[in-house]
């Protein structure tokens, strides 16, 4: 049977099951065979009865002593009990409603029983264990457990796969043939058979290693193809520009780190290759200024710049900041957001197309279809981890080959950085502007809420302002996922904030406001017309109001540390002492530890590391918007060695065959396409 045969033609599948498999993304025989197990039940090292741990799934080897006849229970259920054991202890096995399980058991014989041992030292039992004989275990020592879907259990999936393995033609080999001996890896078909039905733990390990490599190799090839789409070799050619006038116009002098980063950018932009640089600097280190200097340079060379920010609030703020810095030099800043009125938008697009706008700031609206630049030479992506790989690629594709600067407060492990950005250079702002004091951070419970509000009141009497980040509600399955959050924010605003600070001017900010309303609230807060801003996490990144000295974060346990650190970075931007209060009623050990860690650490890199170690990469990238396709086996954090090898190999192949067009790469090309299903390569 060919590998592209629809699953429903596999013996034992049929249309009903096919429909359920479809929900797991399985359409063809080949998809089914590449639906890999989540884990295995290992029968090669069974426990003795006495050693078997209580209350977890385990395999126990024991001899059957005697069987009792079925007992009919009240309510119509039947129960069968078998007495078993070994030299170490006795074991009672009980089955409900399954006579046939015990039929094959012969007294005096040894069997393997899989299930949860319950009881205590004197009495052990397993209810409804799975039974396997010595011969069965010999034939298949490890049993695969599959990710399941509603109405389709792991056992059923295993049966479908068993019949698929028997029927299918061997899957074709996507890896170049010399890779197999070079890395001592099994071929695809052997690996696939062994991942489903391993003949030994060693065979399984080899299969996994090979398939993880294949997954990362495919991913890397796809990402490289995606990035090189439409790109040309040379960047917008620029001449060096003196920056003295620009530096002199600022109300402060740049830090050395900022000067160095700007110098790196100058060198890149006057070089032959298009710049591809990451600017990494902790919250508050002054990345915006570095971008502004680059924009100034580009403009002096007659090129336009684009700055993409993850939220409308941040885009609006950046537009205002850049306007202050660049308008004195006669440069025009245009703001482009999703919620603009049609007429206004048309005028802005026109200004961008004719070159009247020197800088365009916006959210992903900047990369939408309708935007045409006159001559884009410099593209900046702020808080890059919020954007997918694809969105970044699109911004770059807006012109021949703009110089690209991505900015981030979140340090990225080297391998991941390579994976997401390819060969990119890094500038680091390892210095905060002078006079910054650490933000005093406290973790409190909700019982302290009134005291805390009292403290807010004191800060306001000193003329300062405060942010309060709203409580989060559990994500529900309701029709409008944002609706509950909005409800929670509104309730908190009236019932807590206004109630506890009756004489203060309080604003409410949330994602459901129109762009114009958001801008108005933000503006009022910035101008000091509001004392308190109650907000959802839309203020998380980048917002800059130096007079705000306190940030309260309700339900702090719901956030990763990097997100909390970003939020905390909203304060401590001026010269006054600043405070961050983490409110949480969660008393889990891990949560308490995490919050305590943040109270004692201000270093973004340490914080990111803690998050990575304790919560994994999902949280690390915020909302899973990193744009990478889902991997089945590989783990980007732990398989870094394999990732590095896969990257080298991908490079080798693309060197020879940059578009993956050669006939011997057809299987690989199809596989890459499949992994990035919704992305077109051309
Ligand atoms: P981030 O790196 O988090 O994006 P911003 O660019 O928003 O930081 O800068 C944080 C604050 O520091 C802003 O208010 C900015 O005006 C100020 N700032 C930036 N550079 C300097 C500097 N060299 N000296 C003093 N203040 C600075
Ligand atoms: Mg910023």
XYZ file of C-alpha atoms and ligand atoms in Angstrom:
710
model
C 0.000 0.000 0.000
C 1.337 3.424 -0.949
C 2.161 5.875 1.807
C -0.275 8.523 0.537
C -3.260 6.158 0.752
C -6.032 7.725 2.875
C -6.148 6.095 6.331
C -9.668 4.853 5.956
C -8.449 2.190 3.529
C -6.119 0.727 6.113
C -7.573 -2.585 7.286
C -9.410 -2.140 10.567
C -9.703 1.657 10.310
C -12.864 2.490 8.388
C -14.561 5.867 7.931
C -15.573 6.452 11.596
C -12.103 5.952 12.990
C -10.637 7.827 10.036
C -12.685 10.842 11.069
C -11.307 10.685 14.595
C -7.775 10.247 13.311
C -8.317 13.314 11.184
C -8.690 15.263 14.420
C -5.152 14.252 15.301
C -3.998 15.560 11.941
C -3.719 12.097 10.445
C -5.010 11.818 6.870
C -2.771 9.336 5.110
C -1.053 6.052 5.795
C 2.203 7.945 6.069
C 0.725 10.382 8.631
C -0.485 7.438 10.666
C 2.930 5.835 10.638
C 4.471 9.129 11.693
C 2.150 9.556 14.645
C 4.712 8.616 17.252
C 4.083 7.191 20.717
C 4.157 9.496 23.711
C 5.729 6.872 25.962
C 6.184 3.122 26.405
C 5.335 0.477 28.914
C 8.567 -1.369 29.412
C 8.097 -5.064 30.162
C 11.820 -5.792 30.116
C 12.344 -4.876 33.751
C 9.339 -5.983 35.743
C 9.070 -5.453 39.488
C 8.802 -8.235 42.005
C 5.563 -7.995 43.967
C 7.203 -6.580 47.101
C 9.252 -4.005 45.193
C 6.458 -2.637 43.030
C 5.725 0.991 43.948
C 2.219 1.826 45.109
C -0.247 3.945 43.136
C 1.693 4.413 39.914
C 1.505 2.427 36.686
C 3.942 -0.453 36.936
C 4.666 -3.865 35.482
C 4.805 -6.732 37.981
C 5.862 -10.276 37.237
C 4.084 -12.905 39.321
C 2.938 -16.534 39.327
C -0.762 -17.363 39.302
C -1.750 -19.508 42.296
C -5.483 -19.907 42.017
C -8.554 -18.527 40.277
C -11.933 -17.946 41.836
C -15.136 -18.248 39.856
C -16.905 -15.103 38.715
C -19.059 -13.417 41.297
C -22.143 -11.484 40.283
C -22.294 -8.197 42.173
C -25.425 -6.207 43.017
C -26.126 -3.947 40.048
C -25.244 -6.617 37.504
C -21.474 -6.320 37.456
C -19.321 -9.428 37.579
C -16.058 -9.716 39.440
C -13.260 -12.240 38.955
C -10.364 -12.594 41.381
C -7.042 -14.311 40.931
C -4.526 -15.019 43.661
C -0.937 -14.576 42.558
C 2.468 -13.770 43.969
C 6.167 -14.550 44.056
C 8.819 -15.335 46.675
C 8.524 -11.822 48.025
C 4.801 -11.250 48.556
C 1.253 -12.086 47.528
C -0.812 -10.145 45.007
C -4.552 -10.130 44.503
C -5.772 -9.379 40.983
C -9.321 -8.259 40.431
C -11.195 -7.767 37.170
C -14.633 -6.364 36.701
C -16.784 -7.382 33.752
C -13.996 -9.051 31.797
C -14.191 -12.792 32.092
C -11.926 -13.442 29.117
C -8.875 -11.805 30.666
C -8.580 -14.583 33.189
C -9.496 -17.442 30.857
C -5.985 -17.692 29.511
C -4.331 -17.682 32.936
C -2.957 -21.070 34.034
C -2.163 -21.737 37.690
C 1.559 -22.313 38.211
C 2.546 -20.065 35.280
C 4.303 -16.691 35.417
C 2.735 -13.636 33.807
C 3.315 -9.902 33.512
C 0.632 -7.670 35.022
C 0.465 -3.996 34.230
C -1.537 -1.573 36.364
C -1.537 0.313 39.651
C -0.652 -1.582 42.790
C -2.826 -0.465 45.684
C -2.986 -1.452 49.307
C -0.232 -1.661 51.882
C 2.669 -3.862 52.933
C 0.421 -6.654 54.091
C -2.028 -6.680 51.226
C -1.398 -5.718 47.614
C -3.827 -5.706 44.747
C -4.246 -4.523 41.184
C -7.627 -3.847 39.617
C -8.135 -4.569 35.923
C -4.476 -5.201 35.110
C -3.362 -5.875 31.563
C -1.939 -9.401 31.285
C 0.879 -10.462 29.019
C 2.573 -13.823 28.702
C 6.295 -14.489 28.547
C 5.985 -15.234 24.810
C 4.124 -11.981 24.157
C 6.710 -9.973 26.054
C 9.488 -11.665 24.151
C 7.850 -10.795 20.870
C 7.212 -7.169 21.902
C 9.080 -6.109 25.038
C 7.922 -2.480 24.998
C 4.372 -1.377 24.338
C 3.744 2.043 22.855
C 1.287 4.492 24.403
C -0.083 7.082 21.967
C -1.377 10.605 22.341
C -5.113 10.079 22.140
C -8.154 12.001 21.119
C -11.725 11.888 22.336
C -13.215 8.519 21.533
C -9.966 7.069 20.266
C -7.790 5.403 22.867
C -4.139 4.557 22.705
C -4.915 0.838 22.248
C -7.099 1.522 19.241
C -4.442 3.731 17.690
C -1.875 0.996 18.324
C -4.074 -1.500 16.435
C -4.445 0.868 13.472
C -0.698 1.365 13.391
C -0.052 -2.336 13.676
C -2.139 -3.001 10.620
C -0.602 -0.022 8.799
C 2.888 -1.339 9.479
C 1.901 -4.680 8.015
C 0.323 -3.191 4.875
C 2.477 -0.216 4.018
C 5.273 -0.087 1.503
C 8.455 0.926 3.305
C 8.458 4.692 3.844
C 10.943 6.423 1.530
C 14.169 7.792 2.973
C 14.205 11.617 3.224
C 17.780 11.918 4.497
C 20.706 11.994 2.072
C 22.072 8.423 1.941
C 25.531 9.286 3.282
C 24.033 10.593 6.564
C 23.102 7.132 7.776
C 26.564 5.572 7.994
C 28.055 8.946 8.938
C 25.904 9.340 12.046
C 25.324 5.604 12.532
C 21.588 6.019 12.225
C 19.005 3.456 11.162
C 17.122 4.114 7.925
C 13.678 5.670 8.048
C 11.640 2.512 7.729
C 13.609 0.677 10.413
C 13.337 3.702 12.691
C 9.586 4.011 12.180
C 8.993 0.337 12.881
C 11.129 0.508 15.980
C 9.544 3.595 17.384
C 6.143 1.879 17.292
C 7.185 -1.644 18.121
C 10.689 -1.515 19.557
C 12.523 -4.823 19.582
C 14.654 -3.649 22.517
C 15.352 -0.479 24.522
C 18.515 -0.032 22.422
C 16.598 -0.235 19.156
C 14.139 2.310 20.507
C 16.919 4.695 21.505
C 18.471 4.463 18.033
C 15.106 5.053 16.376
C 14.381 8.077 18.539
C 17.785 9.563 17.919
C 17.354 9.193 14.188
C 13.814 10.618 14.116
C 14.715 13.554 16.362
C 17.572 14.355 14.037
C 15.251 14.117 11.059
C 12.726 16.413 12.685
C 15.288 19.100 13.520
C 16.976 18.765 10.147
C 13.647 19.206 8.364
C 12.801 22.165 10.574
C 16.114 23.850 9.915
C 15.878 23.373 6.150
C 12.374 24.831 6.188
C 13.389 27.847 8.251
C 16.334 28.570 6.033
C 14.199 28.346 2.896
C 11.626 30.604 4.524
C 14.195 33.226 5.391
C 15.982 33.269 2.079
C 12.724 33.733 0.197
C 13.004 36.745 -2.055
C 16.144 38.006 -0.400
C 18.925 39.543 -2.411
C 22.597 39.497 -1.570
C 23.433 43.128 -0.862
C 21.766 45.434 1.668
C 20.657 48.980 1.019
C 24.054 50.670 0.487
C 24.630 53.476 2.982
C 27.381 55.958 3.710
C 28.661 56.730 7.201
C 26.802 59.575 8.925
C 28.132 61.783 11.718
C 25.930 61.372 14.784
C 27.139 64.309 16.881
C 24.117 66.453 16.094
C 21.804 63.601 17.007
C 23.523 62.820 20.322
C 23.648 66.519 21.195
C 19.928 66.921 20.711
C 19.106 64.401 23.466
C 18.286 65.400 27.046
C 20.871 62.862 28.282
C 24.063 61.342 26.970
C 23.957 57.799 25.615
C 25.508 55.034 27.689
C 28.678 53.447 26.388
C 26.717 50.310 25.618
C 24.300 52.320 23.483
C 27.178 54.003 21.633
C 28.794 50.638 20.940
C 25.588 49.115 19.656
C 25.024 52.089 17.360
C 28.563 51.717 16.078
C 27.899 48.034 15.289
C 24.821 49.108 13.367
C 26.757 51.784 11.460
C 29.346 49.241 10.431
C 26.685 46.826 9.244
C 24.708 49.393 7.298
C 27.735 50.721 5.479
C 28.896 47.181 4.663
C 28.035 44.998 1.679
C 25.797 42.413 3.373
C 22.357 43.314 4.657
C 22.449 43.659 8.434
C 20.843 40.912 10.484
C 21.420 41.902 14.079
C 19.878 41.183 17.448
C 20.000 43.933 20.028
C 19.656 42.332 23.399
C 19.294 44.496 26.469
C 17.449 44.142 29.714
C 14.216 45.994 30.368
C 14.960 49.721 30.578
C 18.414 49.555 29.032
C 17.414 52.038 26.325
C 16.980 49.984 23.166
C 14.621 52.511 21.584
C 17.351 55.114 21.397
C 19.631 52.716 19.545
C 16.883 52.083 17.015
C 16.324 55.831 16.684
C 19.998 56.392 15.866
C 19.786 53.747 13.140
C 16.654 55.380 11.745
C 18.429 58.740 11.736
C 21.316 57.227 9.778
C 19.028 55.584 7.253
C 17.102 58.823 6.747
C 20.306 60.817 6.216
C 21.085 58.283 3.470
C 17.687 58.836 1.910
C 16.117 55.576 3.086
C 12.881 54.930 4.935
C 12.708 52.893 8.123
C 10.001 50.713 9.612
C 9.553 49.826 13.263
C 7.240 46.985 14.189
C 6.007 46.623 17.777
C 3.869 43.845 19.249
C 1.040 45.983 20.649
C -0.784 49.117 19.524
C 0.008 50.820 22.793
C 3.694 50.276 22.321
C 3.580 51.293 18.657
C 1.803 54.523 19.611
C 4.372 55.241 22.295
C 7.293 54.536 19.969
C 5.814 56.845 17.349
C 5.608 59.635 19.922
C 9.156 59.019 21.208
C 10.609 58.949 17.709
C 8.691 62.052 16.775
C 10.285 63.956 19.671
C 13.734 62.745 18.731
C 13.556 63.008 14.960
C 11.200 65.875 14.171
C 13.893 68.491 15.025
C 15.793 67.061 12.069
C 12.849 67.471 9.741
C 11.940 63.786 9.690
C 8.333 62.638 9.434
C 7.039 59.790 11.617
C 3.913 57.910 10.507
C 1.880 55.649 12.780
C 0.025 52.753 11.226
C -2.273 50.624 13.357
C -5.030 48.113 12.700
C -7.825 50.290 14.074
C -7.281 53.400 11.928
C -10.107 55.120 10.086
C -10.117 54.388 6.375
C -9.436 57.955 5.205
C -6.639 58.478 7.693
C -5.149 55.158 6.740
C -5.248 55.994 3.051
C -3.412 59.259 3.665
C -0.763 57.488 5.751
C -0.283 54.767 3.141
C 0.098 57.468 0.520
C 2.775 59.233 2.605
C 4.632 55.938 2.948
C 4.396 55.120 -0.743
C 5.660 58.521 -1.923
C 8.452 58.672 0.616
C 7.085 61.666 2.579
C 7.084 59.508 5.730
C 10.637 58.735 6.798
C 9.695 56.285 9.529
C 6.668 54.042 9.747
C 5.776 52.686 13.168
C 3.085 50.103 13.694
C 1.957 46.674 14.753
C 1.815 43.886 12.200
C -0.258 46.350 10.141
C 3.144 47.420 8.829
C 3.564 44.135 7.000
C -0.002 43.819 5.732
C -0.652 43.635 2.028
C -1.572 47.265 1.392
C 1.669 48.839 2.583
C 4.119 49.860 -0.142
C 7.307 51.652 0.787
C 9.070 54.104 -1.502
C 12.491 52.830 -0.437
C 12.701 50.885 2.789
C 16.283 50.538 3.962
C 16.081 49.733 7.669
C 13.590 47.533 9.498
C 13.389 47.233 13.280
C 11.391 44.604 15.136
C 10.876 45.437 18.796
C 10.363 42.751 21.422
C 11.044 40.164 18.766
C 9.938 37.148 20.809
C 6.373 38.287 20.342
C 6.496 37.812 16.610
C 6.675 34.662 14.578
C 9.446 33.849 12.183
C 7.057 34.369 9.331
C 6.086 37.912 10.285
C 9.702 38.954 10.518
C 10.372 37.445 7.111
C 7.498 39.424 5.636
C 8.818 42.708 6.955
C 12.173 42.012 5.357
C 10.458 41.145 2.083
C 8.951 44.636 1.848
C 11.976 45.838 -0.048
C 14.992 44.473 -1.862
C 17.052 43.773 1.245
C 16.627 46.122 4.165
C 18.983 46.021 7.085
C 17.190 44.277 9.926
C 17.538 44.917 13.646
C 15.563 42.811 16.096
C 15.395 43.987 19.694
C 14.690 41.893 22.728
C 14.846 42.016 26.493
C 14.664 38.251 26.690
C 17.984 36.514 26.317
C 17.782 33.627 23.924
C 19.931 30.511 24.187
C 22.391 30.456 21.326
C 21.033 27.425 19.513
C 17.486 28.709 19.594
C 18.663 32.056 18.342
C 20.428 30.377 15.470
C 17.373 28.357 14.686
C 15.051 31.329 14.630
C 17.245 33.944 13.030
C 19.956 32.031 11.260
C 23.369 33.612 11.309
C 22.768 36.749 13.230
C 25.073 39.120 14.952
C 24.396 40.255 18.452
C 24.876 43.578 20.222
C 24.318 43.614 23.938
C 23.322 46.528 26.134
C 24.933 45.390 29.343
C 24.516 48.679 31.140
C 21.504 50.588 32.378
C 21.321 54.387 32.112
C 22.922 55.974 35.166
C 20.944 56.507 38.372
C 18.659 53.494 38.050
C 17.927 51.850 41.367
C 16.673 48.284 41.644
C 12.905 48.015 41.864
C 12.018 46.885 45.378
C 9.914 43.790 44.911
C 7.575 42.184 47.424
C 5.350 39.123 47.288
C 2.155 39.442 49.357
C -1.169 37.652 49.707
C -4.563 39.167 49.020
C -5.059 39.688 52.777
C -2.632 42.586 52.469
C -4.591 44.275 49.723
C -5.866 47.155 51.880
C -2.414 47.868 53.328
C -1.095 47.801 49.828
C -3.648 50.331 48.622
C -2.688 52.473 51.585
C 0.879 52.342 50.325
C -0.286 53.337 46.831
C -2.042 56.333 48.346
C 1.210 57.398 50.044
C 3.098 57.182 46.760
C 0.462 59.334 45.092
C 0.729 61.919 47.812
C 4.376 62.152 46.771
C 3.129 62.942 43.269
C 3.786 59.525 41.762
C 1.604 57.224 39.704
C 0.838 53.521 39.844
C -0.014 50.623 37.563
C -2.247 47.823 38.696
C -2.271 44.712 36.559
C -5.705 43.099 36.735
C -6.492 39.665 38.034
C -6.633 36.940 35.427
C -9.540 34.537 35.221
C -9.107 30.917 34.198
C -9.334 30.559 30.478
C -12.768 29.246 29.714
C -14.209 27.605 26.661
C -16.696 30.394 26.178
C -17.471 31.776 22.751
C -15.480 34.922 23.328
C -12.330 34.070 25.206
C -11.477 37.702 25.918
C -14.897 38.436 27.379
C -14.249 36.926 30.800
C -10.992 38.802 31.144
C -12.755 42.020 30.309
C -15.440 41.253 32.876
C -12.789 40.568 35.512
C -10.938 43.771 34.686
C -14.079 45.884 34.837
C -15.203 44.352 38.110
C -11.796 44.847 39.672
C -11.747 48.435 38.441
C -15.048 49.377 40.094
C -15.172 47.061 43.102
C -11.570 47.175 44.228
C -9.564 50.015 42.741
C -12.244 52.708 42.789
C -13.629 51.471 46.089
C -10.256 51.589 47.835
C -9.032 54.814 46.234
C -12.235 56.861 46.052
C -10.497 60.212 45.632
C -8.068 59.225 42.943
C -8.275 59.478 39.182
C -8.173 55.930 37.874
C -8.069 54.769 34.264
C -8.922 51.358 32.839
C -6.972 49.873 29.967
C -7.700 46.578 28.227
C -7.339 44.865 24.888
C -10.947 45.363 23.824
C -10.675 49.158 23.692
C -10.468 50.767 20.280
C -7.000 51.917 19.257
C -8.011 55.536 19.703
C -9.409 54.908 23.187
C -6.256 53.075 24.201
C -4.147 55.960 23.002
C -6.308 58.439 24.942
C -6.075 56.509 28.207
C -2.337 56.054 27.784
C -1.882 59.708 26.950
C -3.832 60.786 30.018
C -1.713 58.562 32.222
C 1.470 59.831 30.637
C 0.445 63.446 31.133
C -0.318 62.785 34.798
C -4.067 63.270 34.389
C -4.591 59.828 35.894
C -3.062 58.661 39.167
C -3.617 54.980 38.607
C -3.820 52.836 35.522
C -5.683 49.600 36.038
C -4.734 47.443 33.100
C -4.635 43.977 31.643
C -1.250 42.786 30.419
C -1.520 44.939 27.281
C 0.986 47.192 29.064
C 3.410 44.325 29.482
C 6.036 45.335 27.012
C 7.826 48.573 26.485
C 5.417 51.124 27.983
C 7.415 54.040 29.358
C 6.016 56.478 31.954
C 8.911 57.491 34.225
C 6.728 59.106 36.898
C 5.043 55.778 37.692
C 6.792 54.283 40.699
C 4.627 51.350 41.742
C 3.301 48.378 39.868
C 0.923 45.951 41.506
C 0.489 42.601 39.791
C -2.560 40.629 40.850
C -2.555 36.838 40.338
C 1.193 36.955 39.964
C 1.321 33.150 39.980
C -0.215 33.061 36.516
C 2.780 34.584 34.782
C 6.204 33.326 33.848
C 9.033 35.160 35.551
C 10.148 36.789 32.324
C 6.696 38.273 31.887
C 6.713 39.500 35.500
C 10.139 41.015 34.947
C 8.839 42.822 31.860
C 5.880 44.121 33.820
C 8.142 45.212 36.653
C 10.226 47.052 34.072
C 7.342 49.514 33.659
C 8.574 51.216 36.828
C 11.998 52.322 37.998
C 12.455 54.375 34.844
C 12.896 57.664 36.657
C 15.125 58.745 39.511
C 12.706 57.971 42.380
C 12.647 54.721 44.263
C 10.280 52.210 42.644
C 8.260 49.248 43.892
C 6.716 46.107 42.488
C 4.136 44.227 44.508
C 3.294 40.692 43.480
C -0.071 39.609 44.824
C -0.846 35.912 44.984
C -2.969 33.690 47.169
C -1.430 30.611 45.690
C 0.451 28.743 48.355
C 2.107 26.052 46.272
C 5.764 25.622 47.123
C 6.964 26.102 43.543
C 4.952 29.289 43.046
C 6.190 30.790 46.309
C 9.775 29.927 45.361
C 9.383 31.508 41.972
C 7.987 34.773 43.305
C 10.613 34.882 46.039
C 13.284 34.438 43.386
C 11.987 37.480 41.546
C 11.985 39.530 44.768
C 15.734 39.022 45.046
C 16.783 39.167 41.404
C 16.799 42.054 38.954
C 18.954 40.431 36.301
C 16.896 39.558 33.240
C 19.285 36.837 32.171
C 19.140 34.998 35.501
C 15.378 35.311 35.416
C 15.058 33.902 31.922
C 17.299 31.012 32.921
C 15.148 30.221 35.941
C 12.033 30.233 33.767
C 13.626 27.967 31.206
C 14.765 25.492 33.803
C 11.492 25.422 35.670
C 8.842 25.984 33.071
C 10.279 25.207 29.643
C 10.416 27.057 26.342
C 6.647 27.486 25.899
C 6.554 30.116 28.606
C 9.876 31.440 27.562
C 8.416 32.670 24.318
C 5.366 34.178 25.903
C 2.316 33.071 24.013
C 3.716 30.355 21.798
C 3.907 32.896 19.058
C 7.375 31.881 18.141
C 6.036 30.639 14.834
C 7.785 27.306 14.870
C 5.815 24.288 13.762
C 4.996 21.732 16.428
C 7.575 19.021 16.817
C 6.619 15.515 17.861
C 9.783 14.127 19.362
C 12.457 16.776 19.486
C 12.774 19.115 22.424
C 14.396 22.389 21.470
C 15.760 22.975 24.945
C 17.350 19.632 25.569
C 18.269 18.352 22.148
C 20.664 21.219 21.485
C 23.559 18.979 20.423
C 21.450 17.266 17.807
C 20.111 20.647 16.794
C 23.599 21.919 16.134
C 24.447 18.894 14.012
C 21.175 19.195 12.133
C 21.916 22.845 11.431
C 25.325 22.019 10.005
C 23.849 19.294 7.824
C 21.027 21.527 6.590
C 23.609 24.092 5.619
C 25.578 21.484 3.666
C 22.561 20.367 1.689
C 21.331 23.871 0.887
C 24.805 24.843 -0.215
C 24.593 22.221 -2.952
C 20.893 22.583 -3.689
C 19.658 26.000 -2.433
C 16.037 25.513 -3.510
C 15.880 21.821 -2.719
C 14.874 21.215 -6.310
C 17.105 18.235 -7.157
C 15.228 14.958 -7.765
C 17.202 13.151 -5.051
C 15.848 15.695 -2.537
C 12.216 15.305 -3.553
C 11.267 13.221 -0.507
C 12.977 15.698 1.799
C 11.317 18.669 0.073
C 7.895 17.080 0.507
C 8.607 16.479 4.151
C 9.682 20.090 4.729
C 6.514 21.281 3.021
C 4.449 18.986 5.215
C 6.018 20.251 8.452
C 5.280 23.859 7.542
C 1.864 23.054 6.129
C 0.414 26.519 6.160
C 3.503 28.224 4.836
C 4.322 28.502 1.163
C 7.875 28.366 -0.026
C 8.642 30.088 -3.271
P 13.974 49.367 26.700
O 15.374 48.889 26.455
O 13.307 48.606 27.797
O 13.160 49.405 25.436
P 13.609 52.211 26.598
O 14.218 52.424 25.273
O 12.123 52.264 26.680
O 14.122 50.861 27.246
O 14.266 53.262 27.598
C 13.908 53.297 28.962
C 13.963 54.714 29.504
O 15.320 55.109 29.632
C 13.307 55.730 28.630
O 12.590 56.609 29.464
C 14.463 56.436 27.962
O 14.150 57.768 27.639
C 15.519 56.375 29.020
N 16.894 56.381 28.521
C 17.349 55.709 27.419
N 18.689 55.924 27.263
C 19.069 56.714 28.285
C 20.323 57.276 28.679
N 21.441 57.069 27.990
N 20.335 58.044 29.789
C 19.216 58.266 30.498
N 18.004 57.777 30.181
C 17.923 57.010 29.088
Mg 11.479 48.761 24.675
